[in-house]
Tab-separated table of C-alpha atoms and ligand atoms in Angstrom:
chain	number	residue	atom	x	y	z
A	29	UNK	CA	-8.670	-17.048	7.484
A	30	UNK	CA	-5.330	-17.178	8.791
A	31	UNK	CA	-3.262	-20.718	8.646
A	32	UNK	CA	-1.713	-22.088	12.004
A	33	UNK	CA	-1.737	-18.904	13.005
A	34	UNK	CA	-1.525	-19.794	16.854
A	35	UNK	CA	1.750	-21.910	15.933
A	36	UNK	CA	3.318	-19.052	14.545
A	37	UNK	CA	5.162	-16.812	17.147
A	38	UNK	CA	5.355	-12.421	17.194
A	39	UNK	CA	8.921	-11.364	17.112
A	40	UNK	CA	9.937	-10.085	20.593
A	41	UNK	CA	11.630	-7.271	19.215
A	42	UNK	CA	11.235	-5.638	15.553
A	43	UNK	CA	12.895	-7.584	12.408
A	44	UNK	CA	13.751	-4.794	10.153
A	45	UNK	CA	14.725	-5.292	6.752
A	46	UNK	CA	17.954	-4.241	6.740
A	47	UNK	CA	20.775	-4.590	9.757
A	48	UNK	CA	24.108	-2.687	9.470
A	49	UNK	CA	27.457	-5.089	10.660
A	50	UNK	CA	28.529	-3.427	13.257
A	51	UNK	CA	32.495	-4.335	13.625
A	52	UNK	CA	34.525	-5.142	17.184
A	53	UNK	CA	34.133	-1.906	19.096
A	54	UNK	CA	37.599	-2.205	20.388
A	55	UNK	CA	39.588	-2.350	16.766
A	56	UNK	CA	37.607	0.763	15.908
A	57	UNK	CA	38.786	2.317	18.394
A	58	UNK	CA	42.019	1.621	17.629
A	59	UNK	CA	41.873	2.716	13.984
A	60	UNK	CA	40.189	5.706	15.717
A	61	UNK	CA	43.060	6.591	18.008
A	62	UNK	CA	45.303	6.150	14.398
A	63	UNK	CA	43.411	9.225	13.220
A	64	UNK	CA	43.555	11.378	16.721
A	65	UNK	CA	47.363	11.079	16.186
A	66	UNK	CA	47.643	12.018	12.652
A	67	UNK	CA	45.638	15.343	13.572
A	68	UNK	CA	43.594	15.177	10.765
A	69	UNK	CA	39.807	14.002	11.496
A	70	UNK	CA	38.852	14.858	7.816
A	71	UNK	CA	39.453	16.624	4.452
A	72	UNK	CA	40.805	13.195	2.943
A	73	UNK	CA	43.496	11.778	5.319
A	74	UNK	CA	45.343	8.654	5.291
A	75	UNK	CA	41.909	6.626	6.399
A	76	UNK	CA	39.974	7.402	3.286
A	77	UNK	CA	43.460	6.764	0.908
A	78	UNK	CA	43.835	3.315	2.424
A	79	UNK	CA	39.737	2.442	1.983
A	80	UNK	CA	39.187	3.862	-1.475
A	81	UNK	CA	42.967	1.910	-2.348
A	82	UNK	CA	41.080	-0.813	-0.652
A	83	UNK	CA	37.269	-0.720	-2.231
A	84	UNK	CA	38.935	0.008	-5.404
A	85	UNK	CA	40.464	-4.032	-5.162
A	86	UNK	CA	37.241	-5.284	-4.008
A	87	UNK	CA	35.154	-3.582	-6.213
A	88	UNK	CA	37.502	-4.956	-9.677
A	89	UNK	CA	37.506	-1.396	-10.130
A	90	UNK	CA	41.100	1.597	-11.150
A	91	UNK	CA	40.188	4.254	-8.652
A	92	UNK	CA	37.762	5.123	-5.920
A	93	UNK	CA	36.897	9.127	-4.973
A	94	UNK	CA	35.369	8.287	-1.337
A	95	UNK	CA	32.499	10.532	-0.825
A	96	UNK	CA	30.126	11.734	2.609
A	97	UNK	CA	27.232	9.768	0.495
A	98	UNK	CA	25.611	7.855	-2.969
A	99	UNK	CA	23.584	10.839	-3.123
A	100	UNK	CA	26.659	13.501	-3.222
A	101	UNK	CA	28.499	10.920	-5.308
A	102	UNK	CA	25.878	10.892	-7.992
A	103	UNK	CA	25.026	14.969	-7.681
A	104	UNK	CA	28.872	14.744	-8.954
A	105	UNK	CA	29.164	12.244	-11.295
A	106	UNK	CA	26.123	13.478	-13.306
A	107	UNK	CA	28.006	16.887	-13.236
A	108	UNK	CA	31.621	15.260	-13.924
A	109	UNK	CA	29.795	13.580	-17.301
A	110	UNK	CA	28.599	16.993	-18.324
A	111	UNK	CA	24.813	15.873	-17.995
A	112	UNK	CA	22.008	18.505	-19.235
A	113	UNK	CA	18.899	18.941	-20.861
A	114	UNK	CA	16.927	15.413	-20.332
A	115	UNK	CA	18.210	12.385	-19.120
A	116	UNK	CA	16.662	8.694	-19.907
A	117	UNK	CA	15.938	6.860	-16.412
A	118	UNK	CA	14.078	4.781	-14.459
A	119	UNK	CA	11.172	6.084	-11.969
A	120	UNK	CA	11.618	2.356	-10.022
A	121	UNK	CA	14.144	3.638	-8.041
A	122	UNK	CA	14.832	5.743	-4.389
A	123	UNK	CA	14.181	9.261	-4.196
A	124	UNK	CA	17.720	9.607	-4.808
A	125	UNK	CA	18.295	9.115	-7.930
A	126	UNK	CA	16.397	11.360	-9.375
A	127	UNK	CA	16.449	14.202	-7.465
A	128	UNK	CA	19.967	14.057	-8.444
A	129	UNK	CA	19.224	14.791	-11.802
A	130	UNK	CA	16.878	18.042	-11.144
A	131	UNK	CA	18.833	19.234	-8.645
A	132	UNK	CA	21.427	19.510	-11.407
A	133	UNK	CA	18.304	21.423	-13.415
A	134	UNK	CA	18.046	18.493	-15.361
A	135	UNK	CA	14.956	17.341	-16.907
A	136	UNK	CA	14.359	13.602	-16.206
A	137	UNK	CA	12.282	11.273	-18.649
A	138	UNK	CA	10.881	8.312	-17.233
A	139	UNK	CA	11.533	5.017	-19.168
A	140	UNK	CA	9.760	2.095	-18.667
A	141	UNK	CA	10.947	-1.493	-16.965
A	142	UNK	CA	11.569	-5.110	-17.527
A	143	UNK	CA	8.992	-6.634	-15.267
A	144	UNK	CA	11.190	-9.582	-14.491
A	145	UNK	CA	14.605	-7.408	-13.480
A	146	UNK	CA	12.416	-4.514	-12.520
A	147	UNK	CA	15.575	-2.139	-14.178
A	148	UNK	CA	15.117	0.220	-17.279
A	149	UNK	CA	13.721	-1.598	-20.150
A	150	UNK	CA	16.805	-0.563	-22.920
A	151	UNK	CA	14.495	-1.104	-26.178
A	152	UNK	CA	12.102	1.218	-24.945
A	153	UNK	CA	14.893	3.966	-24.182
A	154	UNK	CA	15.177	4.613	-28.051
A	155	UNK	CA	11.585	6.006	-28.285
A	156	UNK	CA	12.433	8.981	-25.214
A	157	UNK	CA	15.687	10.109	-27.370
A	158	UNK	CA	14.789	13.832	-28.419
A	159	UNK	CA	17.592	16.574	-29.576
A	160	UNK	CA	17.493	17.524	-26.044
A	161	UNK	CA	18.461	13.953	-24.311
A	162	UNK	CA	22.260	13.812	-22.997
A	163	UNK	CA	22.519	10.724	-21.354
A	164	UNK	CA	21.099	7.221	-19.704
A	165	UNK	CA	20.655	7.360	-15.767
A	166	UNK	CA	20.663	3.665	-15.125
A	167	UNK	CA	20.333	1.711	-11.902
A	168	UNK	CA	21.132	-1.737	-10.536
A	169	UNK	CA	18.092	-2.002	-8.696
A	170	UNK	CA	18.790	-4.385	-5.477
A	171	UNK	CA	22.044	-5.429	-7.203
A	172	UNK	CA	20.586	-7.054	-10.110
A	173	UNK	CA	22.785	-5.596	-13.402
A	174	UNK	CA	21.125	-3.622	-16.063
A	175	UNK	CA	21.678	-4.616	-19.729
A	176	UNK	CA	25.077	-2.902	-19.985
A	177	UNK	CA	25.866	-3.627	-23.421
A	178	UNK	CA	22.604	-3.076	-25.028
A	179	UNK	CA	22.879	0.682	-23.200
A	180	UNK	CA	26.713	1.454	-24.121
A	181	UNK	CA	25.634	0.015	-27.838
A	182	UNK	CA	22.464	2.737	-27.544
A	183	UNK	CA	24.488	5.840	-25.915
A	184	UNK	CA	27.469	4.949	-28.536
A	185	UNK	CA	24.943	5.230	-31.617
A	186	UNK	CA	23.010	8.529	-30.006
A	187	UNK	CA	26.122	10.156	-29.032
A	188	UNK	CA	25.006	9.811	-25.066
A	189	UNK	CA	26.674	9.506	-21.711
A	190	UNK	CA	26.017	6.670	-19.427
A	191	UNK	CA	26.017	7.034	-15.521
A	192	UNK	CA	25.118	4.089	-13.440
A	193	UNK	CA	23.910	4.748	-9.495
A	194	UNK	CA	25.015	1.162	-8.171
A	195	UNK	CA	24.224	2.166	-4.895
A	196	UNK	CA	22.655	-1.501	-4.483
A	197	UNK	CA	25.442	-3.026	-6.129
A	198	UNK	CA	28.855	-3.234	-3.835
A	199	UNK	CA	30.893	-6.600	-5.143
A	200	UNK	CA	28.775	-7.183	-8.299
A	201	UNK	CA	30.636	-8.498	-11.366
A	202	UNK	CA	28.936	-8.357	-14.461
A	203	UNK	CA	31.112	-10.608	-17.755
A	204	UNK	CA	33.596	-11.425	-14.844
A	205	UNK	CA	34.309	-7.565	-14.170
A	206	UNK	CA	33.744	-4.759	-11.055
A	207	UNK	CA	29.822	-3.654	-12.294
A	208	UNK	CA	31.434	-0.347	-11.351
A	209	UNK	CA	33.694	-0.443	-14.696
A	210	UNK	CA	30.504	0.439	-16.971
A	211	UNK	CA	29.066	3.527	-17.874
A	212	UNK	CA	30.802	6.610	-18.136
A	213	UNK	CA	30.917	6.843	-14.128
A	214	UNK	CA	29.798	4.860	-11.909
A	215	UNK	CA	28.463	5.369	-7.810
A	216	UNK	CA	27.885	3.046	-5.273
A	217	UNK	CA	26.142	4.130	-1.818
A	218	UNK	CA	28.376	3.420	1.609
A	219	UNK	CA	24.801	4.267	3.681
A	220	UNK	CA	24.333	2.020	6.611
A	221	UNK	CA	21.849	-0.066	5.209
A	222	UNK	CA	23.920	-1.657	2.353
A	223	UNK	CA	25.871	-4.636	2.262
A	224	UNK	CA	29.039	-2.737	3.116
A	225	UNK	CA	29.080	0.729	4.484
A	226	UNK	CA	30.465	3.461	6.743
A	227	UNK	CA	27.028	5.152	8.522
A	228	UNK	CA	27.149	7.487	5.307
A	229	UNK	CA	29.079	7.128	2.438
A	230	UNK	CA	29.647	6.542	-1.364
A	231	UNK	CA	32.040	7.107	-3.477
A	232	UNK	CA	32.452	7.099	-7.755
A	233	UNK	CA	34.846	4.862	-9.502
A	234	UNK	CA	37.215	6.806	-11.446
A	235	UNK	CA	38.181	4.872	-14.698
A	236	UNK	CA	41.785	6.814	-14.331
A	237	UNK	CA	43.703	8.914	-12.100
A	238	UNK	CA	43.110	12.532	-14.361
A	239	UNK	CA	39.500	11.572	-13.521
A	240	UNK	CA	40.063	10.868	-9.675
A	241	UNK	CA	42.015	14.160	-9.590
A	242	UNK	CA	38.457	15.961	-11.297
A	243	UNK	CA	36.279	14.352	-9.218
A	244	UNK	CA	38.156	14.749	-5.689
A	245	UNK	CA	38.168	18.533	-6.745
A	246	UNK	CA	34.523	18.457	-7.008
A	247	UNK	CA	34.116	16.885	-4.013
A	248	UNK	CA	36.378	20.140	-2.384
A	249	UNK	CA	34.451	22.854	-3.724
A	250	UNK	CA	35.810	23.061	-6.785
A	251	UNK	CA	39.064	23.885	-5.030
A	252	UNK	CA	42.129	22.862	-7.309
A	253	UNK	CA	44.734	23.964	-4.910
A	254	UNK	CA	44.779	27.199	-1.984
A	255	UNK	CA	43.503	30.383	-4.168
A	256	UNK	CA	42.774	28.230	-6.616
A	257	UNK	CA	38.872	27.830	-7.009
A	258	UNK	CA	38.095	26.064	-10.727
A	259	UNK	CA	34.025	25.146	-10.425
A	260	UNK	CA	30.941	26.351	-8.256
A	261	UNK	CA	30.575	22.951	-6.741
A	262	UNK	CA	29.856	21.526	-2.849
A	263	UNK	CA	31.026	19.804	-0.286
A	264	UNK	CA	30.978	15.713	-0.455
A	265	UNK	CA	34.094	14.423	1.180
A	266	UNK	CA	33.714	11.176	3.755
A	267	UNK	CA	35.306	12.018	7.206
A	268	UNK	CA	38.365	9.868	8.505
A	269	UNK	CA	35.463	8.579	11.071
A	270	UNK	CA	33.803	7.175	8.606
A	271	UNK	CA	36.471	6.206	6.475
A	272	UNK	CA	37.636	3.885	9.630
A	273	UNK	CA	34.298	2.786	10.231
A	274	UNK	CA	34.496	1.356	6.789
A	275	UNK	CA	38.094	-0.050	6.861
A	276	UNK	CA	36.976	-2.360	10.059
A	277	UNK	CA	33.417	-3.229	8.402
A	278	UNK	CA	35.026	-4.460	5.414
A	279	UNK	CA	36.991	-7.213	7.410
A	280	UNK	CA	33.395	-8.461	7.871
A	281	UNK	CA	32.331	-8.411	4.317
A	282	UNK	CA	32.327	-12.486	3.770
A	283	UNK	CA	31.301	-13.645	7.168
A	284	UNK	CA	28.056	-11.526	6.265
A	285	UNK	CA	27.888	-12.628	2.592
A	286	UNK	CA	27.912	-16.610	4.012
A	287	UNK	CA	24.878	-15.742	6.504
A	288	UNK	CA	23.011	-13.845	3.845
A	289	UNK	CA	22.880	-16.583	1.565
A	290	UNK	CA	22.047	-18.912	4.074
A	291	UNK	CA	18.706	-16.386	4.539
A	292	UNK	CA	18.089	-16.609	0.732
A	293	UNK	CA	18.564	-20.668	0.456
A	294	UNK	CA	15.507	-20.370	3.168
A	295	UNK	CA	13.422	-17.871	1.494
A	296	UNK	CA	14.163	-19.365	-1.905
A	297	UNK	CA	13.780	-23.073	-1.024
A	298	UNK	CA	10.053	-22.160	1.409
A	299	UNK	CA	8.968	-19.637	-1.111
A	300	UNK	CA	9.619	-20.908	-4.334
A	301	UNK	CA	6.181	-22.669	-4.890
A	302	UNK	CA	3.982	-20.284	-2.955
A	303	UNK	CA	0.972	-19.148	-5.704
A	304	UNK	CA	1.527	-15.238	-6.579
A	305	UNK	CA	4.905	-14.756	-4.373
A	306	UNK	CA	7.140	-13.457	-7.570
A	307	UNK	CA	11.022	-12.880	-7.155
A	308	UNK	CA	14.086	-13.406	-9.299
A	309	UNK	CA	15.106	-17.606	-9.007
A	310	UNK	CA	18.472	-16.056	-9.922
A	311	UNK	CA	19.080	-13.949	-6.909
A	312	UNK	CA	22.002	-16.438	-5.898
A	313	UNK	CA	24.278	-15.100	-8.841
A	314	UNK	CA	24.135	-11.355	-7.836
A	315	UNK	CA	25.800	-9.710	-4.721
A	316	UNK	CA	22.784	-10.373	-1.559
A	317	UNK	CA	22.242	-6.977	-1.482
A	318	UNK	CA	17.848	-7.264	-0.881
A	319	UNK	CA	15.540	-9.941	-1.052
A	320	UNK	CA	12.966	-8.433	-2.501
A	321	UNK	CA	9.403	-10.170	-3.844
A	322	UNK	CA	6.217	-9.277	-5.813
A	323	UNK	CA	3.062	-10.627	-4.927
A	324	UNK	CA	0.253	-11.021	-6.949
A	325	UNK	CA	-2.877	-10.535	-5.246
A	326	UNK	CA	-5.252	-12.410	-7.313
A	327	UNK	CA	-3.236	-15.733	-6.991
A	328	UNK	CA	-2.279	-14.794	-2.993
A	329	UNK	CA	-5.596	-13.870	-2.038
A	330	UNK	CA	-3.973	-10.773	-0.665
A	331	UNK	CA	-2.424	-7.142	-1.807
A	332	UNK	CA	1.336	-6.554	-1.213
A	333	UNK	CA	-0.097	-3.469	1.631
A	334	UNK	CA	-2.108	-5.966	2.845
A	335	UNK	CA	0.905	-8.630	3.538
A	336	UNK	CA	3.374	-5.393	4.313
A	337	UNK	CA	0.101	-4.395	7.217
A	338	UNK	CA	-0.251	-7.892	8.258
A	339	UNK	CA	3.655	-8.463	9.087
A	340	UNK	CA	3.371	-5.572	11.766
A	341	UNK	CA	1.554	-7.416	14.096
A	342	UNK	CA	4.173	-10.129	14.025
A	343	UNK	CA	6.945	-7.362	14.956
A	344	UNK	CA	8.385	-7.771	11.045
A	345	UNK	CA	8.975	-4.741	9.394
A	346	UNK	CA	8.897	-5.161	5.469
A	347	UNK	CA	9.467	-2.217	3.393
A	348	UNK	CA	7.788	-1.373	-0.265
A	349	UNK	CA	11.041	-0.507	-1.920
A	350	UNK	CA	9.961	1.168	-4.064
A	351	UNK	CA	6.731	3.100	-3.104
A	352	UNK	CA	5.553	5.323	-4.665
A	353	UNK	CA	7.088	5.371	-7.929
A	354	UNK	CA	9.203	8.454	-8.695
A	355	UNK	CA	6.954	9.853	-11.642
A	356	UNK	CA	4.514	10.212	-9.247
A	357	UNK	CA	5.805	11.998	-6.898
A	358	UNK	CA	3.786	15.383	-6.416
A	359	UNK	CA	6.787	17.464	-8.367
A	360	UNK	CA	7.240	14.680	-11.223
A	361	UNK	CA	4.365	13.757	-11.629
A	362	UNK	CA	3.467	16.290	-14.190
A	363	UNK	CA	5.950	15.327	-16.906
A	364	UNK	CA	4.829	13.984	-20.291
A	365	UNK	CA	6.854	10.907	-19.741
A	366	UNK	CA	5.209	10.511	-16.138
A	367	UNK	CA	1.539	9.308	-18.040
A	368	UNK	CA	1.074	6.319	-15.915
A	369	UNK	CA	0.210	4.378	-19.229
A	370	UNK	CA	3.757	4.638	-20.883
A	371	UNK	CA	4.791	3.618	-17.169
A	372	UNK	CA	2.423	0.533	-16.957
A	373	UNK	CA	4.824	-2.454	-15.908
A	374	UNK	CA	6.721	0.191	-13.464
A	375	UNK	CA	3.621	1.583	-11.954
A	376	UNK	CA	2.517	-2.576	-11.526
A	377	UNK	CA	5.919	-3.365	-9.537
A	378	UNK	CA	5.905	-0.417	-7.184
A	379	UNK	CA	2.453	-2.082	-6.156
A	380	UNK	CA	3.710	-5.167	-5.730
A	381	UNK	CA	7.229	-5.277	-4.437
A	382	UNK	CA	8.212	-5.734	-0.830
A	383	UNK	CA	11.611	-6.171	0.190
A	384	UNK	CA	11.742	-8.864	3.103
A	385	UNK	CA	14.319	-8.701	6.360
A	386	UNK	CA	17.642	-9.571	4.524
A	387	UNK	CA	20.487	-9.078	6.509
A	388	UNK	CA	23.167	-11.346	8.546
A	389	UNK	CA	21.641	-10.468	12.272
A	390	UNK	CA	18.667	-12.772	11.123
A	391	UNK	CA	18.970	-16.498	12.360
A	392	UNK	CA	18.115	-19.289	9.826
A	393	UNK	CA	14.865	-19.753	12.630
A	394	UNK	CA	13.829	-16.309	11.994
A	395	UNK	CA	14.014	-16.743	8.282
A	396	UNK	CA	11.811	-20.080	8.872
A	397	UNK	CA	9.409	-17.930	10.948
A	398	UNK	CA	9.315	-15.060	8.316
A	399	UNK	CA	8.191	-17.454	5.861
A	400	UNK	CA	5.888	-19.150	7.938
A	401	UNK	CA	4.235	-15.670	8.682
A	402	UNK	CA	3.801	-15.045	4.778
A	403	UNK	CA	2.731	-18.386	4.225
A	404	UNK	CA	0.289	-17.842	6.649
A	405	UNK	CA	-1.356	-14.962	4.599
A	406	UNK	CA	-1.897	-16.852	1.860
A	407	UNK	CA	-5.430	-18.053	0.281
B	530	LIG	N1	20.404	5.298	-5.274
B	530	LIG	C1	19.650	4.284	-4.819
B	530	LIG	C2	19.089	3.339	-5.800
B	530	LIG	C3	19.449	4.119	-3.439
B	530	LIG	O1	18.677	3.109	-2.995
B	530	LIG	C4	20.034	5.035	-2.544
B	530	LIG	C5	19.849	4.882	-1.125
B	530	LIG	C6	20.818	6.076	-3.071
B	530	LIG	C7	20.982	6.189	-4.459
B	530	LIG	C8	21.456	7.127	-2.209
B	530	LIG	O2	22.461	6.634	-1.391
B	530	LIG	P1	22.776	7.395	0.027
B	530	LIG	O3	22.856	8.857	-0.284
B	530	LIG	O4	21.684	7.031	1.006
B	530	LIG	O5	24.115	6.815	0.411
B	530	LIG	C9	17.356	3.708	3.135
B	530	LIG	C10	18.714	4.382	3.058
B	530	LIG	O6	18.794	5.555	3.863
B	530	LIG	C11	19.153	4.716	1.678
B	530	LIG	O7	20.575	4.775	1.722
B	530	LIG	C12	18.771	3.611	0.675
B	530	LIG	N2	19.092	3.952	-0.666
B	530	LIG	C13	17.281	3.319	0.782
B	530	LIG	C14	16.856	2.234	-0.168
B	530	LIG	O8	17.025	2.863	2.096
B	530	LIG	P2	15.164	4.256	4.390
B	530	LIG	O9	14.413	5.513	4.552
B	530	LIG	O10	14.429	3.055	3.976
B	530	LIG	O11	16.067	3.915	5.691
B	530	LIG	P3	15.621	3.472	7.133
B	530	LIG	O12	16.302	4.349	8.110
B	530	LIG	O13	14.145	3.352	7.236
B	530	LIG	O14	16.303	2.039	7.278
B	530	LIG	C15	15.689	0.834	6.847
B	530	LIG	C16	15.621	-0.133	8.014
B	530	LIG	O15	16.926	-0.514	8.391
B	530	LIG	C17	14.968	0.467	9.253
B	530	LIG	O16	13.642	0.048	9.288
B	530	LIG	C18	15.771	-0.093	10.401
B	530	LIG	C19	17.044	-0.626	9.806
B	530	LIG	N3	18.216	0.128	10.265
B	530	LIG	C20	18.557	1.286	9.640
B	530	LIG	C21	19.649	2.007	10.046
B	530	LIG	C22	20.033	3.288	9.367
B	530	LIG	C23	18.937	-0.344	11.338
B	530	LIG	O17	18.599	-1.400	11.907
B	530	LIG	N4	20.044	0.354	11.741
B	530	LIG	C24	20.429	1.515	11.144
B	530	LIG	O18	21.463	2.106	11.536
B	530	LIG	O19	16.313	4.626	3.356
């Protein structure tokens, strides 16, 4: 049975999970009549130098090579690192990440994850190392840092590189630094859906400029300069339309970090003692990225599809980031290191993770009601 459910009010219109900012029409506009007169509307103008000068000060980071999105951003960065053979990662991550990796005709090898964090588990990286393995695909899953230093210490001793796909992790410091200064690159995702963005968009931090200058060739083409073609690579430049976009979004970056964490002060302070909701008590410390939570069914009394179903009919929309797990995807799932048994605590979280409506378009009532809803499922 249902608790108070009559009390409880259906959203009049859908509560998604994630809300972009959208930034005073008006001052876009203006930005936007900045590019008609400059005559360029892409092919890196003066709107993406000023935002990647700009991210590259927010982020704690040298340089920023602006790109059209995380994905293109990490296609490149796997290629600027010289990635080949097989390459350690996580399957608890979007599609993304690893389709990066064989669409590079890379090999990927599933490691297992740290229940708690939900990112790759580094002891158990050592045991996937084979003569073949060139590198560490790690991810900040919903902004929460993986263990850096126990990777770079791990990659150092194997001779391997280190990418991190930050898409989830815009603003995160990790030992008082830009998260985007670890690894051998780093990419963050600019997609509509994150905390900042511009529609679409990424970008990878460049630790110098000789590695901007690579990397902003790569982005071209592979063209160095007219007749001048040095690599067979694509095209994964942002426009100056969405480099504008991003320049007015950013002004909005702290209004929408304040009415996040009001959100998570809600969820954390009504949540907190519910029996078999799960989620990281430390959420506060890391960028407000997701609010994401596990739920155990036993001590619930119902199954994270059954809570995600249930929320529908209230007019919430939770999502099961991330469902299904990448190793078993149809086309991955036939890898050695896919076995769901070497993949036990991943294969556990993908069934129990839901990501709630996190985003500064909620109202501290809707929070209340969100949590009243889930409460409300509960044995
Ligand atoms: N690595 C990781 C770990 C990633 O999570 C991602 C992307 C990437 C790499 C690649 O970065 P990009 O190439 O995308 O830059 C979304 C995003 O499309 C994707 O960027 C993101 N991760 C992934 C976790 O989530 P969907 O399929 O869940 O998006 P969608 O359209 O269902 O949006 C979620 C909810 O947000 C909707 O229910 C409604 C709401 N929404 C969405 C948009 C786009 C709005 O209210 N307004 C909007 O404009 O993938």
């Amino acid at each position: 049975m249902q608790k108070n459910k009559k009390m409880i009010k259906k959203f009049k219109n859908p509560i998604y999970v994630s809300g972009p900012i959208f930034p005073d029409l008006n001052k876009y506009v203006d930005r936007l009549k900045e590019v008609w007169d400059s005559g360029f509307i892409t092919n890196s103008g003066k709107q993406v130098e000023k935002l990647e000068k700009k991210l590259s000060k927010v982020l704690d980071v040298p340089e920023m090579s602006l790109s059209s999105s995380g994905t293109s951003a990490l296609f490149n960065s796997i290629r600027y690192c010289k990635l080949s053979g097989e390459v350690i990662t996580t399957p608890f991550t979007f599609a993304s990440t690893i389709h990066s990796l064989t669409a590079n005709g890379i090999t990927p090898v599933f490691c297992d994850i740290d229940y708690e964090t939900m990112n790759i588990d580094p002891e158990r990286i050592i045991q996937l190392i084979t003569p073949k393995t060139t590198g560490i695909l790690g991810v900040h899953i919903f902004g929460v840092p993986c263990e850096v230093n126990r990777i770079k210490e791990i990659a150092d001793k194997y001779g391997l590189k280190v990418v991190y796909d930050a898409a989830h992790a815009f603003g995160l410091k990790y030992d008082r630094i830009g998260i985007g200064n670890y690894g051998d690159a780093s990419i963050f995702s600019f997609h509509a859906t994150k905390l900042f963005h511009t529609a679409e968009g990424g970008g990878i931090v460049c630790k110098n400029k000789a590695m901007k200058k690579n990397v902003d060739i790569m982005r071209n083409f592979g063209i160095k300069a007219n007749e001048k073609v040095v690599g067979p690579e694509l095209n994964g430049k942002m426009s100056e339309i969405h480099a504008a976009l991003g320049l007015e979004v950013l002004r909005y970056i702290e209004d929408e970090k304040r009415k996040r964490r009001k959100i998570l002060n809600i969820y954390d302070r009504r949540l907190k003692n519910i029996k078999g909701i799960i989620f990281n008590t430390e959420l506060k410390k890391y960028n407000l990225q997701y609010f994401v939570i596990k739920i155990d069914k036993k001590l619930f009394g119902k199954s994270r599809d059954e809570v995600n179903g249930l929320f529908k009919a209230y007019n919430v929309y939770t999502r099961k980031y991330f469902y299904p797990l990448c190793s078993n995807y149809p086309h991955y799932k036939n890898n050695i290191s896919s076995e769901r048994s070497k993949l036990a605590v991943a294969n556990r979280v993908s069934k129990e993770v839901l990501a709630l409506p996190f985003h500064g378009n909620l109202s501290e009532e809707d929070a209340n009601s969100i949590c009243d809803i889930l409460i409300s499922f509960s044995k």
